[in-house]
N, CA, C and O of each residue as an XYZ file, in Angstrom:
284
protein
N      72.458    216.326     97.444
C      72.108    215.825     96.137
C      70.973    216.688     95.582
O      70.009    216.989     96.286
N      71.097    217.074     94.329
C      70.054    217.912     93.741
C      68.882    217.058     93.244
O      68.960    215.829     93.216
N      67.817    217.722     92.862
C      66.592    217.026     92.464
C      66.811    216.170     91.220
O      66.286    215.059     91.138
N      67.572    216.666     90.262
C      67.817    215.914     89.020
C      68.524    214.598     89.327
O      68.136    213.551     88.809
N      69.549    214.643     90.158
C      70.281    213.426     90.521
C      69.362    212.450     91.252
O      69.422    211.242     91.020
N      68.523    212.970     92.125
C      67.579    212.120     92.857
C      66.612    211.430     91.906
O      66.303    210.251     92.078
N      66.135    212.163     90.902
C      65.204    211.591     89.931
C      65.877    210.498     89.108
O      65.258    209.476     88.807
N      67.138    210.707     88.743
C      67.872    209.701     87.975
C      68.039    208.433     88.800
O      67.808    207.328     88.308
N      68.437    208.593     90.048
C      68.619    207.432     90.926
C      67.302    206.683     91.096
O      67.274    205.455     91.011
N      66.226    207.400     91.331
C      64.915    206.774     91.494
C      64.509    206.036     90.223
O      63.974    204.930     90.291
N      64.760    206.639     89.071
C      64.430    206.018     87.794
C      65.216    204.725     87.587
O      64.660    203.730     87.123
N      66.493    204.734     87.925
C      67.321    203.532     87.786
C      66.843    202.443     88.748
O      66.774    201.272     88.372
N      66.516    202.816     89.972
C      66.016    201.834     90.941
C      64.721    201.205     90.436
O      64.547    199.990     90.537
N      63.820    202.004     89.901
C      62.564    201.469     89.354
C      62.839    200.505     88.207
O      62.203    199.456     88.104
N      63.784    200.862     87.348
C      64.123    200.004     86.226
C      64.706    198.676     86.720
O      64.384    197.617     86.181
N      65.553    198.732     87.735
C      66.125    197.506     88.296
C      65.042    196.633     88.918
O      65.091    195.408     88.805
N      64.074    197.248     89.568
C      62.954    196.498     90.145
C      62.119    195.849     89.043
O      61.685    194.705     89.181
N      61.896    196.577     87.955
C      61.171    196.026     86.814
C      61.924    194.824     86.249
O      61.329    193.785     85.963
N      63.225    194.975     86.094
C      64.055    193.896     85.561
C      63.978    192.655     86.452
O      63.836    191.539     85.955
N      64.071    192.850     87.748
C      63.953    191.724     88.688
C      62.579    191.068     88.583
O      62.463    189.845     88.662
N      61.551    191.873     88.407
C      60.202    191.332     88.274
C      60.030    190.518     87.008
O      59.389    189.468     87.020
N      60.598    191.000     85.920
C      60.500    190.283     84.646
C      61.215    188.941     84.732
O      60.683    187.921     84.294
N      62.405    188.940     85.289
C      63.214    187.716     85.359
C      62.949    186.906     86.626
O      63.459    185.795     86.765
N      62.157    187.450     87.551
C      61.770    186.774     88.793
C      62.969    186.336     89.627
O      62.897    185.367     90.383
N      64.074    187.070     89.475
C      65.288    186.736     90.211
C      66.275    187.892     90.073
O      66.476    188.419     88.979
N      66.880    188.275     91.174
C      67.905    189.328     91.124
C      69.114    188.847     90.320
O      69.687    189.601     89.533
N      69.493    187.596     90.527
C      70.655    187.048     89.818
C      70.434    187.042     88.307
O      71.312    187.456     87.550
N      69.267    186.575     87.864
C      68.973    186.549     86.429
C      68.869    187.956     85.861
O      69.297    188.208     84.735
N      68.304    188.866     86.633
C      68.199    190.256     86.187
C      69.587    190.862     85.988
O      69.836    191.518     84.977
N      70.482    190.649     86.935
C      71.840    191.188     86.824
C      72.585    190.558     85.652
O      73.351    191.229     84.960
N      72.358    189.280     85.438
C      72.986    188.601     84.299
C      72.497    189.213     82.985
O      73.293    189.468     82.081
N      71.187    189.447     82.881
C      70.624    190.039     81.665
C      71.190    191.438     81.446
O      71.541    191.798     80.323
N      71.278    192.217     82.505
C      71.783    193.586     82.389
C      73.234    193.641     81.922
O      73.654    194.629     81.320
N      74.001    192.588     82.194
C      75.436    192.592     81.881
C      75.784    191.850     80.595
O      76.959    191.752     80.240
N      74.785    191.327     79.896
C      75.022    190.621     78.637
C      74.447    191.414     77.475
O      73.502    192.185     77.646
N      75.021    191.223     76.294
C      74.507    191.934     75.127
C      73.104    191.434     74.803
O      72.794    190.253     74.962
N      72.271    192.351     74.350
C      70.874    192.056     74.038
C      70.612    192.486     72.594
O      70.735    193.669     72.279
N      70.251    191.546     71.707
C      70.009    191.895     70.312
C      68.982    193.024     70.135
O      69.154    193.887     69.274
N      67.932    193.019     70.937
C      66.887    194.046     70.826
C      67.390    195.439     71.198
O      66.730    196.440     70.919
N      68.564    195.494     71.831
C      69.171    196.774     72.210
C      70.409    197.055     71.360
O      71.323    197.756     71.795
N      70.433    196.509     70.156
C      71.562    196.753     69.269
C      72.818    196.021     69.688
O      73.929    196.484     69.432
N      72.643    194.879     70.333
C      73.765    194.058     70.802
C      74.684    194.790     71.771
O      75.902    194.613     71.739
N      74.101    195.602     72.621
C      74.870    196.238     73.699
C      74.345    195.721     75.037
O      73.246    195.171     75.117
N      75.139    195.904     76.071
C      74.726    195.512     77.415
C      73.749    196.552     77.957
O      74.052    197.745     77.920
N      72.595    196.139     78.454
C      71.634    197.100     78.997
C      72.240    198.027     80.047
O      71.900    199.209     80.097
N      73.128    197.506     80.883
C      73.727    198.327     81.937
C      74.466    199.532     81.351
O      74.566    200.571     82.003
N      74.981    199.403     80.135
C      75.713    200.513     79.521
C      74.789    201.644     79.074
O      75.256    202.731     78.733
N      73.487    201.391     79.073
C      72.518    202.396     78.626
C      71.844    203.137     79.778
O      71.057    204.055     79.548
N      72.144    202.749     81.004
C      71.418    203.297     82.149
C      71.836    204.705     82.550
O      71.180    205.323     83.388
N      72.904    205.218     81.976
C      73.380    206.537     82.393
C      72.674    207.694     81.697
O      72.848    208.848     82.087
N      71.875    207.395     80.668
C      71.129    208.462     79.992
C      69.639    208.106     79.958
O      69.266    206.933     79.956
N      68.811    209.130     79.934
C      67.360    208.936     79.976
C      66.875    208.045     78.833
O      66.127    207.096     79.068
N      67.292    208.339     77.599
C      66.822    207.567     76.451
C      67.239    206.103     76.558
O      66.495    205.210     76.154
N      68.420    205.861     77.099
C      68.873    204.489     77.294
C      68.005    203.750     78.293
O      67.617    202.604     78.065
N      67.702    204.412     79.402
C      66.833    203.791     80.413
C      65.450    203.527     79.839
O      64.842    202.495     80.121
N      64.963    204.442     79.048
C      63.646    204.275     78.432
C      63.645    203.083     77.468
O      62.700    202.295     77.444
N      64.702    202.965     76.686
C      64.830    201.868     75.728
C      64.884    200.524     76.458
O      64.205    199.575     76.065
N      65.681    200.444     77.508
C      65.780    199.217     78.302
C      64.414    198.882     78.908
O      64.006    197.720     78.902
N      63.717    199.870     79.421
C      62.383    199.648     79.998
C      61.411    199.117     78.954
O      60.611    198.227     79.242
N      61.476    199.660     77.746
C      60.587    199.209     76.678
C      60.857    197.752     76.316
O      59.924    196.972     76.124
N      62.129    197.392     76.224
C      62.475    196.007     75.899
C      62.031    195.072     77.025
O      61.517    193.985     76.758
N      62.222    195.480     78.264
C      61.755    194.660     79.390
C      60.239    194.466     79.332
O      59.745    193.369     79.594
N      59.506    195.512     78.994
C      58.047    195.403     78.882
C      57.671    194.424     77.772
O      56.725    193.649     77.920
N      58.405    194.455     76.667
C      58.135    193.527     75.571
C      58.451    192.090     75.976
O      57.721    191.165     75.619
N      59.533    191.905     76.718
C      59.877    190.562     77.211
C      58.769    190.062     78.136
O      58.345    188.910     78.049
N      58.312    190.936     79.013
C      57.259    190.572     79.963
C      55.980    190.156     79.242
O      55.239    189.298     79.724
N      55.724    190.771     78.079
C      54.530    190.455     77.294
C      54.743    189.268     76.361
O      53.835    188.872     75.630
N      55.961    188.696     76.390
C      56.243    187.523     75.576
C      56.657    187.812     74.153
O      56.635    186.911     73.315
N      57.036    189.049     73.851
C      57.412    189.404     72.488
C      58.838    189.005     72.137
O      59.170    188.886     70.958
N      59.688    188.796     73.143
C      61.063    188.340     72.925
C      61.301    187.117     73.778
O      60.657    186.931     74.810
N      62.233    186.277     73.340
C      62.610    185.117     74.155
C      63.771    185.489     75.037
O      64.252    184.659     75.808
C-alpha cells in the first residue's frame, strides 16, 4: 500500500472515531452515516468519504453537531 492510500485510510478511521464520539455509540454513528443529512445537501455522509473535500465537510458538520449547532 502506498503512502497516499495509507493516509486516506487513516483519515477515514479518524473520521469514524469522531463520529462515534459525537453520537456516543457505534450503532448511532453508522445510522447517521447512512442517512441523508440536510447540512450535507441531503446526501448520505458515507457517500462523501471517498474524496478529501467530502471527508472534510463531514468532519465540519460533526464538529458543529458536537458544539450543539445542529440537532
